[in-house]
GROMACS .gro file of N, CA and C in nm:
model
  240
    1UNK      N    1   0.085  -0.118   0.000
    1UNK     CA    2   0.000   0.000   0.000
    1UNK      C    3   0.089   0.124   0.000
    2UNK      N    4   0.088   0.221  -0.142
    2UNK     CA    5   0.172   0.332  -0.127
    2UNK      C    6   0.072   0.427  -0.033
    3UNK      N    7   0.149   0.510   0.018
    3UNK     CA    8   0.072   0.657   0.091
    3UNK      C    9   0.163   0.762   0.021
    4UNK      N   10   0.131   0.887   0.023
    4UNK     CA   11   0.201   0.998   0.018
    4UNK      C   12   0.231   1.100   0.139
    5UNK      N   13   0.333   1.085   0.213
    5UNK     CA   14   0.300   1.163   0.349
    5UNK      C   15   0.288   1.289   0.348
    6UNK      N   16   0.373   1.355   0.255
    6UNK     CA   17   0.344   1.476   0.286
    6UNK      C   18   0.399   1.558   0.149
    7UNK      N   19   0.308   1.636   0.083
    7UNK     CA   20   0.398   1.734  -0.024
    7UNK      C   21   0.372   1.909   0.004
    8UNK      N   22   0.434   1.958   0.015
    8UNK     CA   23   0.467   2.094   0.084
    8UNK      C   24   0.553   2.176  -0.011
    9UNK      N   25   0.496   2.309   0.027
    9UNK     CA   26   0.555   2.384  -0.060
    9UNK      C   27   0.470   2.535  -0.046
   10UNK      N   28   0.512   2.621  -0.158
   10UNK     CA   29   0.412   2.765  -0.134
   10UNK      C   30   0.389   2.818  -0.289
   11UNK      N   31   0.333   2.867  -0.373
   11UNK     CA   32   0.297   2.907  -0.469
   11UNK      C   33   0.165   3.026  -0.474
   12UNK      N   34   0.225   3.119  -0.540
   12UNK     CA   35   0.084   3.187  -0.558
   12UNK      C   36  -0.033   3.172  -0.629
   13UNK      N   37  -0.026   3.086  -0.721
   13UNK     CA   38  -0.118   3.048  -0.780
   13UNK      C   39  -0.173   2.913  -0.766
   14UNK      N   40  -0.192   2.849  -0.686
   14UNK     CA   41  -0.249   2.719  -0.662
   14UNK      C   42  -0.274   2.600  -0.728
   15UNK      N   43  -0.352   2.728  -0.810
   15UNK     CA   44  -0.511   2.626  -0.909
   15UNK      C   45  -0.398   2.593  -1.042
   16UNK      N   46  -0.261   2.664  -1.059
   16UNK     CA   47  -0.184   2.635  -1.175
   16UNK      C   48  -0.149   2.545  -1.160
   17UNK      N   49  -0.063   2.440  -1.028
   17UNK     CA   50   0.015   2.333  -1.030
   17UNK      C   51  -0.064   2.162  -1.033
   18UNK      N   52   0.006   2.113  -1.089
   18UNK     CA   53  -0.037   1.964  -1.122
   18UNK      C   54   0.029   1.878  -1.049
   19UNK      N   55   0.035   1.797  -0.987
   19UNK     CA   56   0.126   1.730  -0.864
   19UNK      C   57   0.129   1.602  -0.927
   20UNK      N   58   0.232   1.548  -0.994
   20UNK     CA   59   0.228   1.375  -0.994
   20UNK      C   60   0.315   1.320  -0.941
   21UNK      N   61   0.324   1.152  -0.899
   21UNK     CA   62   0.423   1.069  -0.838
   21UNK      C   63   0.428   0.999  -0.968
   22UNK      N   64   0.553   1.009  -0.990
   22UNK     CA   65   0.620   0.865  -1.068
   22UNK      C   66   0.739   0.781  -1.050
   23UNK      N   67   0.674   0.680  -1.055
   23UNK     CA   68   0.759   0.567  -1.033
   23UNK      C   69   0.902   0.614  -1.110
   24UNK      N   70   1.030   0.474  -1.053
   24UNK     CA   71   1.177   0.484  -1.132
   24UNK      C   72   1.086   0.402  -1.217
   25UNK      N   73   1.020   0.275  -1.263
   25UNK     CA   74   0.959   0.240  -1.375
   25UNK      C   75   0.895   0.329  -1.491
   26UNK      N   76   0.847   0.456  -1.447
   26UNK     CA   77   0.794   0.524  -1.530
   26UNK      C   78   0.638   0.514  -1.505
   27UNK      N   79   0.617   0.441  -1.414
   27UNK     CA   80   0.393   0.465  -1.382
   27UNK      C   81   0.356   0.594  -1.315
   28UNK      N   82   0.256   0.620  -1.319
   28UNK     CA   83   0.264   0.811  -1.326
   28UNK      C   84   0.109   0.816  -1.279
   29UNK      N   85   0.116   0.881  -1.163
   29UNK     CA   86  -0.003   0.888  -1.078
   29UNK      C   87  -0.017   1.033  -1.061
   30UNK      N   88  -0.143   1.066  -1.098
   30UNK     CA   89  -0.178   1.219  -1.071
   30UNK      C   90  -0.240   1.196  -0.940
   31UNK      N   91  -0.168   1.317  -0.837
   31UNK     CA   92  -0.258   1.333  -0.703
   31UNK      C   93  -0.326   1.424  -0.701
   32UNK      N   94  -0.324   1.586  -0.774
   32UNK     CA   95  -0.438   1.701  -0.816
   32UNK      C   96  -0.324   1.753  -0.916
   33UNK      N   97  -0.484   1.840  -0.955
   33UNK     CA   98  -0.470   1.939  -1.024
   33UNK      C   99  -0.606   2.042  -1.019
   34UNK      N  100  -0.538   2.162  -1.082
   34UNK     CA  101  -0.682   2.241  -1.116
   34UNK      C  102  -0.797   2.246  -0.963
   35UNK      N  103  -0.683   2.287  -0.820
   35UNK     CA  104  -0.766   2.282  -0.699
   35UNK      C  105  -0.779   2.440  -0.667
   36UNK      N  106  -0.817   2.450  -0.582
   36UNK     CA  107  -0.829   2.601  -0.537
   36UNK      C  108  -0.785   2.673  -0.570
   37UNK      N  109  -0.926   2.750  -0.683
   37UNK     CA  110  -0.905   2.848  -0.732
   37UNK      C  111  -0.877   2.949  -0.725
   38UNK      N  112  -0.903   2.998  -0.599
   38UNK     CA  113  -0.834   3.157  -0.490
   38UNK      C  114  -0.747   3.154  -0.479
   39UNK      N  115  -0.645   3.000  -0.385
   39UNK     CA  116  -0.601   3.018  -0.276
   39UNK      C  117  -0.438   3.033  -0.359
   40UNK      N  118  -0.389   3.123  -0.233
   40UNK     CA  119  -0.205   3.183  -0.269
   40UNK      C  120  -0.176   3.153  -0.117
   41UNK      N  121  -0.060   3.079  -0.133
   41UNK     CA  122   0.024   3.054  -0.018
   41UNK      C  123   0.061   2.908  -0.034
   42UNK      N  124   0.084   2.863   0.115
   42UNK     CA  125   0.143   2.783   0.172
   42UNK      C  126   0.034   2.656   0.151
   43UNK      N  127   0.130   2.552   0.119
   43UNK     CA  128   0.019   2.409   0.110
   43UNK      C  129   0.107   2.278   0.175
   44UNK      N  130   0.020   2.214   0.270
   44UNK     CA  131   0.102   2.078   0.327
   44UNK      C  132  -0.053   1.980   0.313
   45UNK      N  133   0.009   1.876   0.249
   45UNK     CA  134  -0.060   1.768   0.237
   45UNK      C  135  -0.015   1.631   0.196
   46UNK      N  136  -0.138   1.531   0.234
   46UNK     CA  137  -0.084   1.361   0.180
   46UNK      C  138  -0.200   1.312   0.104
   47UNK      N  139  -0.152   1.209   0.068
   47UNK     CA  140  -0.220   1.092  -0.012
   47UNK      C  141  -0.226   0.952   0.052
   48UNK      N  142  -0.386   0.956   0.025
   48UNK     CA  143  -0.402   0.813   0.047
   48UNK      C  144  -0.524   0.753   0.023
   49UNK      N  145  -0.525   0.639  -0.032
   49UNK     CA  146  -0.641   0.609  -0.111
   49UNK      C  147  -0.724   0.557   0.009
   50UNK      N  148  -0.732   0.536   0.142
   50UNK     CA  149  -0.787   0.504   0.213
   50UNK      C  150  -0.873   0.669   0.264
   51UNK      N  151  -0.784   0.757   0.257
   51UNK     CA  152  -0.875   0.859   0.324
   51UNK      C  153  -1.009   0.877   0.322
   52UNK      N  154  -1.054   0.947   0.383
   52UNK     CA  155  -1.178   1.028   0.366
   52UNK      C  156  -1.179   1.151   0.396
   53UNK      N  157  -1.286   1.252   0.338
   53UNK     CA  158  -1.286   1.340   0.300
   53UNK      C  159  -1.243   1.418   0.178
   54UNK      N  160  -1.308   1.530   0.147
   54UNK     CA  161  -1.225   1.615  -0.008
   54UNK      C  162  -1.163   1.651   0.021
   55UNK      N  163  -1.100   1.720  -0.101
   55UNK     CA  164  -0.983   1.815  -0.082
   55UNK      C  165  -1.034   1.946  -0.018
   56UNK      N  166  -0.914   1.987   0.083
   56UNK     CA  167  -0.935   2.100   0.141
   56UNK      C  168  -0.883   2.215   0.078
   57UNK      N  169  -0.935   2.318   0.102
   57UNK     CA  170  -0.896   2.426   0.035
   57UNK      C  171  -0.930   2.546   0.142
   58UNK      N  172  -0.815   2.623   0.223
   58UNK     CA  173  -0.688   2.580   0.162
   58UNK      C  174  -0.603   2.464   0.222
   59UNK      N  175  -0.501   2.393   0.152
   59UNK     CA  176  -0.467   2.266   0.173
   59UNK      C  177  -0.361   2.258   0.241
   60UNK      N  178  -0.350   2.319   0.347
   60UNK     CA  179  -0.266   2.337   0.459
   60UNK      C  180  -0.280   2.302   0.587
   61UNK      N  181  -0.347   2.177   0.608
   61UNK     CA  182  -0.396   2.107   0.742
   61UNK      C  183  -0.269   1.988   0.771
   62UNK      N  184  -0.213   1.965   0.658
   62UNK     CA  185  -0.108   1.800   0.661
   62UNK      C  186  -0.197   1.716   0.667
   63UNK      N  187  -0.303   1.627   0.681
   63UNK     CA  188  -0.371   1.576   0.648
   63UNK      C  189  -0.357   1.486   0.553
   64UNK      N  190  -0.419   1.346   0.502
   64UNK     CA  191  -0.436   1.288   0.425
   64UNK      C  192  -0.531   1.301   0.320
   65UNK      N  193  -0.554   1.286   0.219
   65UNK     CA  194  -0.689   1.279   0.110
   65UNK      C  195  -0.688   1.189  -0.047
   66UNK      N  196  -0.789   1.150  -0.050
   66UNK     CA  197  -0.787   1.090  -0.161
   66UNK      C  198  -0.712   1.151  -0.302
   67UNK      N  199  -0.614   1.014  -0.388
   67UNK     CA  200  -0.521   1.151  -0.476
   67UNK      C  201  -0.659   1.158  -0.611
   68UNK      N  202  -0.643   1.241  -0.731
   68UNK     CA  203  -0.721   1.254  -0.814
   68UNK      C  204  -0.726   1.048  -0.905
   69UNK      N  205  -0.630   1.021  -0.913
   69UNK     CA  206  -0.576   0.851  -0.949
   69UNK      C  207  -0.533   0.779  -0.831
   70UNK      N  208  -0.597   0.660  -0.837
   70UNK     CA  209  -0.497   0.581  -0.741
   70UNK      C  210  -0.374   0.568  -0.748
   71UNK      N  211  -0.339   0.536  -0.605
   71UNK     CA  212  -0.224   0.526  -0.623
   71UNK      C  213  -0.184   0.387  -0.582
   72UNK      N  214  -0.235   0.294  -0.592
   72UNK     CA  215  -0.260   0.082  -0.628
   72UNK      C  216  -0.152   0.061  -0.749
   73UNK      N  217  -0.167   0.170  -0.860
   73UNK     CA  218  -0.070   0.132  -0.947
   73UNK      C  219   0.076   0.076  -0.943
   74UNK      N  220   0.147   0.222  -0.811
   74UNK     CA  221   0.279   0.235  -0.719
   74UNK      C  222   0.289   0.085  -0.662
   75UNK      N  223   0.171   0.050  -0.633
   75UNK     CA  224   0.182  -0.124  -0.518
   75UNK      C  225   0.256  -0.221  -0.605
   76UNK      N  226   0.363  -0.286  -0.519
   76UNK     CA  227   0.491  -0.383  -0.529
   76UNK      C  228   0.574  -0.285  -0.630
   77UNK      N  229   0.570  -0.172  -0.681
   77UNK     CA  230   0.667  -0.123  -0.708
   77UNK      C  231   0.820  -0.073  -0.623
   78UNK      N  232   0.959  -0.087  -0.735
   78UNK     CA  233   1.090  -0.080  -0.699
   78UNK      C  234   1.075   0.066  -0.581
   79UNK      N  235   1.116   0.124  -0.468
   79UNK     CA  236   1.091   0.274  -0.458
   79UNK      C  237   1.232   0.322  -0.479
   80UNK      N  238   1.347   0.263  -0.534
   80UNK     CA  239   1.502   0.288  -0.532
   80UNK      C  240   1.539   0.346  -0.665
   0.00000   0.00000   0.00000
């Protein structure tokens, strides 16, 4: 079971960035895009296909949430 613990960072424009995990194989998991449309600043968050709840906005709780794709694909993948 992959998780994402935490991706952090600050941008003023939010709703511009696209966040993916990809494997050293090359499998390519989108966790968002196209989220909060207002929000400028600071963002800490995770992934996990178990969560519950939406995405928060703004996404600065650290928290877990469902990514936009699973992320089952990542499972028994190399992480080296």
């Amino acid at each position: 079971d992959v998780n994402v613990k935490k991706v952090q960072g600050s941008h003023q424009f939010f709703k511009d960035l696209e966040v993916r995990l990809i494997s050293p194989s090359g499998t390519n998991v989108l966790l968002f895009k196209d989220k909060c449309a207002s929000y400028n600043g600071a963002f800490n968050i995770g992934f996990d296909n178990s969560a519950t709840g939406g995405f928060p906005c703004p996404p600065s709780n650290g928290n877990a949430y469902i990514p936009a794709e699973s992320l089952d694909a990542m499972n028994g993948q190399s992480a080296a």
